[in-house]
Each structure stands twice: as structure tokens, then as C-alpha cells.
Coordinates of C-alpha atoms and ligand atoms in Angstrom, one line a residue:
M20 CA 118.8 146.4 108.9
S21 CA 116.3 147.5 111.5
V22 CA 117.1 150.2 114.1
Q23 CA 113.6 150.3 115.5
P24 CA 113.5 152.3 118.7
A25 CA 111.8 150.9 121.8
G26 CA 109.0 153.4 121.4
S27 CA 108.1 156.3 119.1
H28 CA 108.4 158.9 121.8
F29 CA 110.5 159.5 125.0
I30 CA 108.4 161.0 127.7
H31 CA 109.1 161.4 131.4
G32 CA 112.3 159.3 131.2
A33 CA 110.9 156.4 129.2
Y34 CA 110.0 155.2 125.7
V35 CA 106.3 155.5 125.0
E36 CA 104.3 154.0 122.2
D37 CA 100.9 155.1 120.9
A38 CA 100.0 153.4 117.6
A39 CA 96.9 155.6 117.2
G40 CA 99.0 158.3 115.5
A41 CA 99.8 158.2 111.8
A42 CA 102.7 156.0 110.9
I43 CA 106.0 157.7 110.0
L44 CA 108.5 155.5 108.1
S45 CA 112.2 155.9 108.5
L46 CA 113.9 155.0 105.2
N47 CA 117.6 154.5 104.6
P48 CA 118.4 157.0 101.8
A49 CA 121.2 154.7 100.5
T50 CA 118.9 151.7 100.0
Q51 CA 115.3 153.0 100.3
Q52 CA 114.7 150.2 102.8
E53 CA 112.5 150.8 105.9
I54 CA 114.8 150.8 109.0
A55 CA 112.2 152.0 111.6
R56 CA 108.6 153.0 111.9
V57 CA 107.2 155.4 114.5
H58 CA 103.9 157.1 115.1
S59 CA 103.0 160.8 115.0
A60 CA 101.9 162.2 118.4
T61 CA 98.1 162.3 118.9
P62 CA 96.8 165.3 120.8
E63 CA 96.4 163.0 123.9
L64 CA 99.9 161.9 123.7
F65 CA 101.2 165.4 123.3
E66 CA 99.2 166.3 126.4
K67 CA 101.1 163.7 128.3
A68 CA 104.4 165.2 127.1
V69 CA 103.2 168.6 128.3
E70 CA 102.1 167.3 131.7
S71 CA 105.5 165.6 132.1
A72 CA 107.3 168.8 131.0
R73 CA 105.4 170.8 133.6
K74 CA 106.6 168.5 136.3
G75 CA 110.1 168.5 134.9
F76 CA 110.2 172.3 134.7
A77 CA 108.9 172.8 138.3
Q78 CA 111.9 170.8 139.5
W79 CA 114.6 171.9 137.1
K80 CA 114.0 175.7 137.4
K81 CA 115.0 175.4 141.1
T82 CA 118.4 173.9 140.3
S83 CA 121.5 176.2 140.3
P84 CA 123.2 176.8 137.0
S85 CA 126.2 174.7 138.3
E86 CA 124.0 171.7 139.0
R87 CA 122.6 172.0 135.4
A88 CA 126.1 172.3 134.1
E89 CA 127.0 169.0 135.9
V90 CA 124.3 167.1 134.0
L91 CA 125.1 168.7 130.6
R92 CA 128.8 168.0 131.1
K93 CA 128.1 164.3 131.9
A94 CA 125.8 164.1 128.8
A95 CA 128.6 165.5 126.6
Q96 CA 130.9 162.8 127.9
I97 CA 128.4 160.0 127.3
M98 CA 127.7 161.3 123.8
R99 CA 131.4 161.3 123.0
E100 CA 131.8 157.8 124.3
R101 CA 128.9 156.7 122.1
N102 CA 130.0 158.8 119.1
H103 CA 130.5 155.8 116.7
E104 CA 127.2 154.2 117.4
L105 CA 125.4 157.5 117.1
S106 CA 127.2 158.4 113.9
V107 CA 126.2 155.1 112.3
L108 CA 122.6 155.7 113.2
E109 CA 122.7 159.2 111.8
T110 CA 124.3 157.9 108.6
L111 CA 121.5 155.3 108.3
D112 CA 118.8 157.9 108.9
T113 CA 120.2 160.8 106.7
G114 CA 122.4 159.1 104.1
K115 CA 125.3 161.4 105.1
P116 CA 128.7 159.5 104.9
L117 CA 130.1 158.1 108.1
Q118 CA 133.2 160.1 107.3
E119 CA 131.1 163.2 108.0
T120 CA 128.8 162.0 110.8
L121 CA 131.8 160.8 112.9
V122 CA 133.1 164.4 113.2
A123 CA 130.2 166.7 112.5
D124 CA 127.0 165.5 114.1
A125 CA 127.0 163.9 117.6
A126 CA 130.4 165.4 118.0
S127 CA 129.0 168.9 117.5
G128 CA 126.1 168.0 119.7
A129 CA 128.5 167.0 122.5
E130 CA 130.4 170.3 122.0
A131 CA 127.1 172.2 122.5
L132 CA 126.3 170.3 125.7
A133 CA 129.9 171.0 127.0
Y134 CA 129.9 174.6 125.9
F135 CA 126.6 175.5 127.5
A136 CA 127.7 173.6 130.6
S137 CA 130.7 175.9 130.7
I138 CA 128.8 179.1 130.4
A139 CA 125.6 178.2 132.4
A140 CA 126.9 179.7 135.6
T141 CA 128.1 182.9 134.0
A142 CA 124.6 184.1 133.0
N143 CA 124.0 186.2 136.0
G144 CA 122.1 189.5 136.4
E145 CA 123.4 192.9 137.4
H146 CA 123.3 195.3 140.4
I147 CA 122.1 198.7 139.4
N148 CA 123.1 201.5 141.7
L149 CA 120.3 204.0 142.2
G150 CA 121.9 206.1 144.9
A151 CA 120.3 205.2 148.3
S152 CA 118.3 202.3 146.8
F153 CA 119.2 199.8 144.1
A154 CA 117.8 197.5 141.6
M155 CA 118.9 194.2 140.3
T156 CA 118.2 192.0 137.4
K157 CA 118.0 188.2 137.3
R158 CA 117.5 185.8 134.5
E159 CA 114.6 183.4 134.6
P160 CA 113.8 180.5 132.3
L161 CA 110.9 180.9 129.9
G162 CA 109.2 177.6 130.8
I163 CA 108.4 174.8 128.4
C164 CA 110.2 175.3 125.0
L165 CA 109.2 173.4 121.9
G166 CA 112.1 172.5 119.6
I167 CA 111.3 171.6 116.1
G168 CA 114.1 170.1 114.0
A169 CA 115.1 169.8 110.3
W170 CA 116.4 166.6 108.8
N171 CA 119.9 167.6 107.8
Y172 CA 121.6 167.6 111.2
P173 CA 119.2 165.8 113.4
I174 CA 121.1 165.2 116.6
Q175 CA 123.2 168.4 116.2
I176 CA 120.0 170.5 115.9
A177 CA 118.5 168.7 118.9
C178 CA 121.6 169.5 121.0
W179 CA 122.0 173.1 119.7
K180 CA 118.5 173.7 121.1
A181 CA 118.4 171.5 124.2
A182 CA 121.8 172.6 125.6
P183 CA 121.1 176.3 126.0
A184 CA 117.4 175.7 126.9
L185 CA 118.3 173.3 129.7
A186 CA 121.3 175.4 130.8
A187 CA 118.9 178.3 131.3
G188 CA 116.6 176.2 133.4
N189 CA 113.8 175.4 130.9
A190 CA 112.1 172.2 130.0
M191 CA 112.1 171.2 126.3
I192 CA 109.8 169.1 124.2
F193 CA 111.7 168.3 121.0
K194 CA 110.0 167.2 117.8
P195 CA 112.4 165.9 115.2
S196 CA 111.8 166.1 111.5
E197 CA 109.5 163.3 110.3
V198 CA 112.3 162.4 107.8
T199 CA 114.9 161.7 110.5
V200 CA 113.2 160.5 113.7
L201 CA 115.9 158.4 115.3
T202 CA 118.8 160.2 117.0
A203 CA 116.9 162.8 119.1
L204 CA 115.5 159.8 121.0
K205 CA 119.2 158.8 121.8
L206 CA 119.8 162.3 123.1
A207 CA 116.9 161.8 125.5
E208 CA 118.4 158.5 126.7
I209 CA 121.8 160.1 127.2
L210 CA 120.4 163.1 129.2
K211 CA 118.5 160.7 131.4
E212 CA 121.6 158.7 132.0
A213 CA 123.5 161.9 132.8
G214 CA 121.0 162.6 135.6
L215 CA 118.5 164.9 134.0
P216 CA 115.2 164.7 136.0
D217 CA 112.3 163.1 134.1
G218 CA 110.2 165.4 132.0
V219 CA 112.9 168.1 131.4
F220 CA 113.7 166.8 127.9
N221 CA 110.9 164.9 126.1
V222 CA 110.9 163.8 122.5
V223 CA 107.7 163.5 120.5
Q224 CA 107.3 162.5 116.9
G225 CA 105.1 164.4 114.6
D226 CA 104.1 165.1 111.0
R227 CA 103.3 168.7 109.9
D228 CA 99.7 168.6 111.2
A229 CA 100.8 167.3 114.6
A230 CA 103.6 169.8 114.7
A231 CA 101.2 172.7 113.9
R232 CA 99.0 171.6 116.8
M233 CA 102.0 171.6 119.2
V234 CA 102.9 175.1 118.3
T235 CA 99.5 176.5 119.4
H236 CA 99.4 174.6 122.7
P237 CA 98.8 177.1 125.5
A238 CA 101.5 175.5 127.7
I239 CA 104.2 176.1 125.2
D240 CA 106.2 179.3 126.1
K241 CA 108.7 179.3 123.3
V242 CA 109.0 177.7 119.8
S243 CA 112.4 177.2 118.3
L244 CA 112.4 176.0 114.7
T245 CA 115.1 174.9 112.4
G246 CA 113.5 174.6 109.0
S247 CA 112.5 176.4 105.8
V248 CA 111.3 180.0 105.3
P249 CA 107.7 179.0 104.5
T250 CA 107.5 176.8 107.6
G251 CA 109.0 179.7 109.6
R252 CA 106.3 182.0 108.4
V253 CA 103.5 179.6 109.3
I254 CA 104.9 179.0 112.8
A255 CA 105.4 182.7 113.4
Q256 CA 101.8 183.3 112.5
N257 CA 100.5 180.5 114.7
A258 CA 102.8 181.3 117.7
S259 CA 101.8 184.9 117.6
A260 CA 98.2 184.2 118.6
S261 CA 99.4 183.6 122.2
L262 CA 102.6 185.8 121.8
K263 CA 105.0 182.9 122.4
H264 CA 108.8 183.5 122.3
M265 CA 110.2 182.4 119.0
S266 CA 113.6 181.6 117.4
L267 CA 113.6 180.8 113.7
E268 CA 116.7 179.3 112.0
L269 CA 115.7 179.2 108.4
G270 CA 117.0 178.8 104.9
G271 CA 119.4 180.7 102.7
K272 CA 121.0 181.4 99.3
S273 CA 124.3 182.7 100.6
P274 CA 127.1 184.3 98.6
I275 CA 130.8 183.5 98.6
V276 CA 132.7 186.3 97.0
I277 CA 136.2 185.4 95.6
F278 CA 138.4 188.4 94.7
E279 CA 141.3 188.2 92.3
D280 CA 143.9 188.3 95.1
A281 CA 142.3 185.3 96.9
E282 CA 144.4 182.2 97.7
I283 CA 142.7 180.2 95.0
D284 CA 143.1 176.7 96.5
N285 CA 141.5 177.9 99.7
A286 CA 138.7 179.5 97.8
V287 CA 138.1 176.3 95.8
A288 CA 138.1 174.2 98.9
A289 CA 135.7 176.5 100.6
A290 CA 133.3 176.6 97.7
M291 CA 133.3 172.8 97.6
N292 CA 132.7 172.5 101.3
G293 CA 130.0 175.1 101.0
N294 CA 128.2 173.3 98.3
F295 CA 128.9 169.5 98.4
Y296 CA 129.4 168.7 102.1
S297 CA 126.3 166.7 103.3
S298 CA 125.4 166.5 99.6
G299 CA 124.7 170.2 99.7
Q300 CA 122.0 169.9 102.3
I301 CA 123.2 172.7 104.6
C302 CA 121.3 175.9 105.3
S303 CA 124.3 178.2 105.3
N304 CA 125.8 176.9 102.1
G305 CA 127.4 179.4 99.8
T306 CA 125.4 178.4 96.7
R307 CA 126.1 181.7 94.8
V308 CA 129.8 181.7 94.2
F309 CA 130.9 185.1 92.8
V310 CA 134.3 184.8 91.2
H311 CA 136.3 187.8 89.9
S312 CA 136.2 187.6 86.1
S313 CA 140.1 187.8 85.9
I314 CA 140.5 184.4 87.8
L315 CA 137.3 182.7 86.6
D316 CA 139.0 180.2 84.3
R317 CA 141.7 179.3 86.8
F318 CA 139.1 178.9 89.5
L319 CA 136.9 176.6 87.4
D320 CA 139.9 174.4 86.3
R321 CA 140.9 173.7 89.8
L322 CA 137.3 173.4 91.0
V323 CA 136.5 170.8 88.4
A324 CA 139.7 168.9 88.9
R325 CA 139.0 168.5 92.6
T326 CA 135.3 167.9 92.2
K327 CA 136.1 165.0 89.9
G328 CA 137.9 163.3 92.8
I329 CA 134.9 163.2 95.1
K330 CA 134.2 159.6 95.9
M331 CA 130.5 158.8 96.0
G332 CA 129.4 155.5 97.5
D333 CA 127.9 153.5 100.4
P334 CA 127.7 156.1 103.2
L335 CA 128.7 153.4 105.8
D336 CA 132.0 153.0 104.0
E337 CA 134.4 155.4 105.7
A338 CA 136.2 156.1 102.4
T339 CA 132.9 157.5 100.9
Q340 CA 133.0 161.3 100.7
M341 CA 129.5 162.0 99.4
G342 CA 126.3 160.0 100.0
P343 CA 122.8 160.1 98.7
L344 CA 120.2 162.9 99.3
V345 CA 118.0 162.4 102.3
S346 CA 114.7 161.6 100.6
R347 CA 112.9 161.0 97.3
M348 CA 111.4 164.5 97.7
Q349 CA 114.7 166.2 98.1
Y350 CA 116.2 164.1 95.2
D351 CA 113.3 165.1 92.8
K352 CA 113.6 168.7 93.9
T353 CA 117.3 168.8 93.2
L354 CA 116.9 167.2 89.8
D355 CA 114.1 169.6 88.9
Y356 CA 116.4 172.6 89.7
I357 CA 119.2 171.0 87.5
R358 CA 116.7 170.9 84.7
I359 CA 115.4 174.4 85.4
G360 CA 119.0 175.8 85.4
Q361 CA 119.5 174.4 81.9
E362 CA 116.2 175.6 80.6
E363 CA 117.0 179.1 82.0
G364 CA 120.2 179.1 79.9
A365 CA 122.9 178.4 82.5
T366 CA 125.7 176.1 81.4
L367 CA 125.8 172.8 83.1
Y368 CA 129.6 172.8 83.5
Y369 CA 130.0 169.7 85.6
G370 CA 127.8 166.8 86.9
G371 CA 124.1 167.0 86.9
N372 CA 123.6 163.2 86.6
T373 CA 122.3 160.5 88.9
P374 CA 125.3 158.1 89.2
E375 CA 124.9 154.3 89.6
V376 CA 126.5 153.3 92.9
A377 CA 127.0 149.6 92.7
E378 CA 126.9 149.0 96.5
C379 CA 123.6 151.0 96.8
P380 CA 121.6 150.4 93.6
N381 CA 118.5 152.2 95.0
G382 CA 120.3 155.1 96.6
L383 CA 119.2 158.6 95.9
F384 CA 122.6 159.9 94.5
V385 CA 123.0 163.1 92.6
E386 CA 126.5 164.1 91.3
P387 CA 128.1 167.2 92.6
T388 CA 126.9 169.8 90.0
I389 CA 128.4 173.1 88.9
F390 CA 126.6 175.7 86.8
T391 CA 128.4 178.5 85.0
D392 CA 127.0 181.5 83.0
V393 CA 124.5 181.9 85.8
K394 CA 122.6 185.2 85.9
D395 CA 121.3 186.8 89.1
T396 CA 117.7 186.5 87.9
M397 CA 117.8 182.8 87.3
R398 CA 115.8 180.6 89.7
I399 CA 118.9 178.5 90.5
A400 CA 120.5 181.7 91.7
R401 CA 117.5 182.9 93.7
E402 CA 115.9 179.9 95.3
E403 CA 117.2 177.5 97.9
I404 CA 117.8 174.1 96.3
F405 CA 119.3 172.2 99.2
G406 CA 121.2 169.7 97.1
P407 CA 124.8 169.6 95.6
V408 CA 124.3 172.3 93.1
M409 CA 126.7 175.2 92.9
S410 CA 126.0 178.4 90.8
V411 CA 129.2 180.2 89.7
L412 CA 128.7 183.9 88.7
S413 CA 131.4 186.3 87.6
F414 CA 131.9 189.9 88.7
D415 CA 134.3 192.8 88.1
G416 CA 133.8 195.5 90.8
E417 CA 133.6 195.5 94.6
D418 CA 130.4 197.7 94.8
E419 CA 128.8 195.6 92.1
V420 CA 129.4 192.3 93.9
I421 CA 128.2 193.7 97.2
A422 CA 124.9 194.9 95.6
R423 CA 124.4 191.5 93.9
A424 CA 125.3 189.5 97.0
N425 CA 122.6 191.5 98.9
D426 CA 120.0 191.1 96.2
T427 CA 118.1 188.3 97.9
E428 CA 115.3 187.8 100.4
F429 CA 117.7 185.6 102.5
G430 CA 120.5 186.7 104.8
L431 CA 121.8 183.6 106.6
A432 CA 125.5 183.6 105.7
A433 CA 128.3 185.0 103.5
G434 CA 132.0 184.4 102.8
V435 CA 134.7 186.6 101.3
F436 CA 138.1 185.5 100.0
T437 CA 140.9 188.0 99.5
S438 CA 144.4 188.6 100.8
D439 CA 143.5 192.2 101.6
L440 CA 142.1 192.1 105.1
K441 CA 140.9 195.7 104.9
R442 CA 138.9 194.9 101.8
A443 CA 137.6 191.7 103.4
Y444 CA 136.2 193.5 106.3
R445 CA 134.9 196.4 104.2
V446 CA 132.9 194.0 102.1
I447 CA 131.6 191.8 104.9
D448 CA 130.6 194.9 106.8
Q449 CA 128.2 195.8 104.0
I450 CA 126.8 192.3 103.4
Q451 CA 123.4 191.6 104.9
A452 CA 124.0 188.3 106.5
G453 CA 124.0 187.0 110.1
T454 CA 126.9 184.6 109.9
C455 CA 130.0 185.5 107.9
W456 CA 133.4 184.1 107.2
I457 CA 136.6 185.8 105.9
N458 CA 138.9 183.3 104.1
N459 CA 137.0 180.2 105.2
Y460 CA 133.4 179.0 105.0
N461 CA 130.8 177.1 107.0
L462 CA 132.7 176.7 110.2
T463 CA 130.3 176.8 113.2
P464 CA 132.3 176.9 116.4
L465 CA 129.9 176.8 119.4
E466 CA 131.4 180.0 120.7
M467 CA 130.1 181.9 117.6
P468 CA 126.5 182.9 117.4
F469 CA 124.7 181.4 114.3
G470 CA 121.6 182.7 112.6
G471 CA 120.2 184.9 109.9
F472 CA 119.2 188.4 108.8
K473 CA 116.2 189.2 106.7
Q474 CA 114.0 186.1 105.8
S475 CA 116.6 183.7 107.1
G476 CA 115.4 183.9 110.6
I477 CA 114.9 185.5 114.0
G478 CA 117.3 184.9 116.9
R479 CA 120.6 183.2 117.3
E480 CA 121.9 179.8 118.3
N481 CA 125.2 179.2 120.0
G482 CA 127.4 181.7 121.8
H483 CA 126.2 183.4 124.9
W484 CA 123.4 184.9 122.8
A485 CA 121.6 181.6 122.9
L486 CA 121.2 181.8 126.6
D487 CA 119.5 185.1 126.1
Q488 CA 117.1 183.4 123.7
Y489 CA 116.0 180.9 126.4
S490 CA 115.7 183.3 129.3
Q491 CA 113.8 186.4 130.4
V492 CA 115.0 189.2 132.6
K493 CA 113.3 190.1 135.8
S494 CA 114.1 193.6 137.2
I495 CA 113.7 194.0 141.0
Y496 CA 113.8 197.5 142.6
V497 CA 114.9 197.4 146.3
E498 CA 113.8 200.4 148.4
M499 CA 116.3 201.2 151.2
G500 CA 114.4 204.3 152.4
D501 CA 110.8 205.2 153.1
V502 CA 107.9 205.3 150.7
E503 CA 107.0 208.8 149.8
A504 CA 103.3 209.6 149.0
G505 CA 102.1 212.9 147.9
W506 CA 98.9 212.8 150.0
Ligands
LIG18 P1 110.7 172.1 106.8 O1 110.5 173.5 107.0 O2 110.0 171.3 105.8 O3 110.5 171.3 108.2 C1 111.2 171.6 109.4 C2 110.4 171.1 110.6 O4 109.2 171.9 110.7 C3 110.0 169.7 110.5 O5 110.2 169.1 111.8 C4 108.5 169.7 110.2 O6 107.7 168.7 110.7 C5 108.1 171.0 110.9 N1 106.9 171.7 110.4 C6 106.5 171.8 109.1 N2 105.3 172.5 109.0 C7 105.0 172.9 110.3 C8 104.0 173.7 110.8 N3 103.0 174.2 110.1 N4 104.0 173.9 112.2 C9 105.0 173.4 112.9 N5 106.0 172.6 112.4 C10 106.0 172.4 111.1 O7 112.3 172.0 106.6 P2 113.2 170.7 106.3 O8 112.9 170.3 104.9 O9 113.0 169.7 107.3 O10 114.7 171.3 106.4 C11 115.3 172.0 105.3 C12 115.2 173.5 105.6 O11 115.7 173.8 106.9 C13 116.0 174.3 104.6 O12 115.2 175.4 104.2 C14 117.2 174.7 105.4 O13 117.8 175.9 105.0 C15 116.6 174.8 106.8 N6 117.7 174.7 107.8 C16 118.0 175.8 108.5 C17 119.1 175.8 109.4 C18 119.5 177.0 110.2 O14 120.1 176.8 111.2 N7 119.3 178.2 109.7 C19 119.7 174.6 109.6 C20 119.3 173.4 108.9 C21 118.3 173.5 108.0

């Protein structure tokens, strides 16, 4: 099946092709077949995107927040109307089951567009009383923002960046991951149909080299990355040469702490969601599951019973609950970690194999995998795997588990399960993570800011905080009296 877009890039309201750039193949992870082929942006093509964004920004920054909201609201509506088509495309591109993409990808993207439409006009400044005179503050957009996406939630990431950027009056050039090049182009189509002026949202494709060049372009005022910690470090270094604004949404190795008084079925469900949804390819996953030793056996019995029921299969079949991994690289990396875990002495308690899926013989499937007897020092408990691999660790004391949960360079997310709300809050309060859940896991309502502490990132997406990340404050002093001079 081919889903070839009309051009590799979307610039100034139209698809653009430039075959001079290196080819980027889009493979369906369920079949390994090529479904599209695009080209990485050459410096000349990126220059066109920048020129267009300059024009787009000049027009867009003059619009009122209510006018911007109108466009975003319309785009959300179109995206919802096209949800099925967009979900199928996302499934073909990422391998995630349609059962998931129908509710979690374009649907979340549409929510972001609608949410930022609803708060765009609330982001006003303040009046500061200085006695006879006064000052005021106003928010201004940053200019041209470069969004760089990861491959696990392609259209959602594009929307989570574009919606606040556009609501705040910026232009955005979005570069999708080279692994999933397709759906950001659809967002550009939809925004145009919703009435967005040409140039305000452009999409360019790019491999790592092309992306690195984009980051240093002098016309770019802000870089917003969703990606891994090593990429975040390189981008921070490159963007600092011209002191660009920056948001970094990076990786994690997040803890879920399950106390002896937790509702165990809820804790099991959350641990499964936080390790196996999207075949484990979620940045905020709770891949270190700390279970109180007194309930460990009970927890594992229920966890395995439910994990056995997970239906792997053709991602386009709506009955399929778990699809393949996104790419050969991610598949090999996951299998490497499963081997490393065993070599380190952890017990491979469940899974770990590459199942044959009759409908997709070449699919990159890895079973949901559970390790027990995991020690904090093992690589499977310290490094981000980004596959369906759960490490279960046991603990006895509250202070002990807080210290162990915090013993990581990451700080993206954390979860606590207990029936004692005081304890839940006391524990979460001491955990070094930017996004936390009590008695649930991995829910990301648009109203709630999302992002990491420590090496997991800088800045926040979603909530009103995201508008702050895409605007700057201008202070204006207004003199109501005379100017005094001492000479
Ligand atoms: P990655 O870091 O390999 O690539 C991310 C993006 O950065 C891609 O578009 C890539 O082309 C680009 N890139 C790579 N090198 C670059 C450079 N030098 N300059 C500019 N751009 C460059 O990450 P990935 O494999 O696509 O995604 C998985 C990672 O993303 C995981 O670590 C995951 O935790 C993280 N992630 C984080 C969040 C979050 O919100 N915190 C969400 C999803 C994924």
C-alpha cells in the first residue's frame, strides 16, 4: 500500500518537492514494506521555508488571539472529522494498533488545538500601579519556532507544539522524525483548510544532519524538541551559540511505586499501560515498577495473568491490542536489552520472545516482557529501553523507595499507588519528577503541564504554561508626570 504524499515538504500553503535531498524511506513496521519516500531538506529548501515563515509571521503576529483561536478551533474540528483516516495513516507509519491511534493520536492533537484556542485570548498582560504613573506588561510572540518531533506520537507531538506556538502568534517550521514523516503534513493541510495564512505552519523533512543545520539557522528564534537526552544535549549546545529559546521534552526511566495498601488491580492495570501501551514506546513510561515486598507475589500473579491476554497482531485490525516496534533499530535495541537483563542476572519472568504474527510475517513484534529480581544498578533499571520491557523491583520502606526512585539522571514522570492519600502526597512531594500521578498513570490531559525535571528536559508542554514557553514579556513604563533631571 502506498500513501505517498504529494510532496516531501509543505511550504507556504502547498506541497513542495526537492529530490536533491537524501531520500528518506517510510516503512510500515508491520510489513517492512515501503509506503512512501520523501527527501531531506537541502539548505536551499530550508531557506525557502524560512522565507515563507517570515512572511507568515509578519501577518500572523498582527492577528488578535480571538482570530487565532478561530483558526485553531476550526482545525480541531476538521481533524476530528478526519480522525479515522489520520489514525490509519499513523498506524501504517508507526505500527501502533488502530485501537490506540483512533483515540490517542490525532484525537489528542485535536484536543490540543481546541484547548489552546480556548485559552489563547486569556494570555494577557498586567497593569502595574506605580502611584502617579503606571507600567504594563504585554506578551509578544517569539518569532519563528522550529519544532522537532520524535516518532512515537507524530501527529500528537506536531499539534502539542503547533497549537500553543500559533495561539501565541508565532510561526512554526515543523520537522517530523525521519522515521515517521507522514502525518505532520496532514496537520499542515488541515491548518490551511482552517484558514491559517500561508507560511505560519510549514513542514520540512530532515535527517539528523539537516535537522542540526536547521537548529543553527539565524532566523530561528526558538527550538522545541521532543526526543532523546543525547539529542537534547546536542541541540542545547547548538542553539546556545545564538541564545535561542529552547524547550526540550526528553526521555525517562520513571518509577511507579506500589504500596501494600494499593488497589492491586488498578496498580496492575497502570503498570501494564505504563509499559506496554504503544509497545512500550512512550517517554513517560513507568519502567521501574517498585512493588512492596508483602504484595509482590500477588501483584506478579495478576500482572502475568492479564499480560497473557494481550492480543498481538495486524495493527490495522481493531481487535489488535499491541503492534510491532516502530523500526528495525528500535527492535534490535529492545532485544539487546532483553539479553542484557538476563546476562546481568535479572529473571526473565514473562515474554522476551519475538512472536510469529501470521498476518504480518515480517513485522517487528516483541512480546510484552517482565523482568523480576531486578537490581537498581542493572542497566535495564537505569537506561531508557523504549520497548515493552518492564522491570519489577521490590521494596520494604517508604524512605527507601523514595531514595531509590530518585536515584536516576532522569526525572520525567512518576506514579504512586496507595489508599492512603496522605502518604501518596508525601511520597510524590519528594519524588524528583515533572509529571506525577497518584493512583493512575500516563494520563496527559491538555490542561495539565507535561515535562521533566533533571535530564528529562527543560520547559513544559500543555496547560497555560505552554503559552509562556512560546511568548516573551514586554514591560512598558508609562509616565504620567514630568521628566525629572538632576542637572
Ligand atoms: P531522537 O532523539 O533520536 O530524535 C528526535 C528528533 O531529533 C528527530 O526528529 C531527529 O531527526 C532529531 N535530531 C536528531 N539529532 C539531531 C540534531 N543533532 N539536531 C537537531 N535535530 C536532531 O529521538 P527518537 O528516537 O525519535 O524518539 C525517542 C526519544 O524521544 C526517547 O528518548 C523518548 O523518551 C523521547 N520522547 C520524549 C517525549 C517527551 O515529551 N518527553 C515524548 C516522546 C518521546
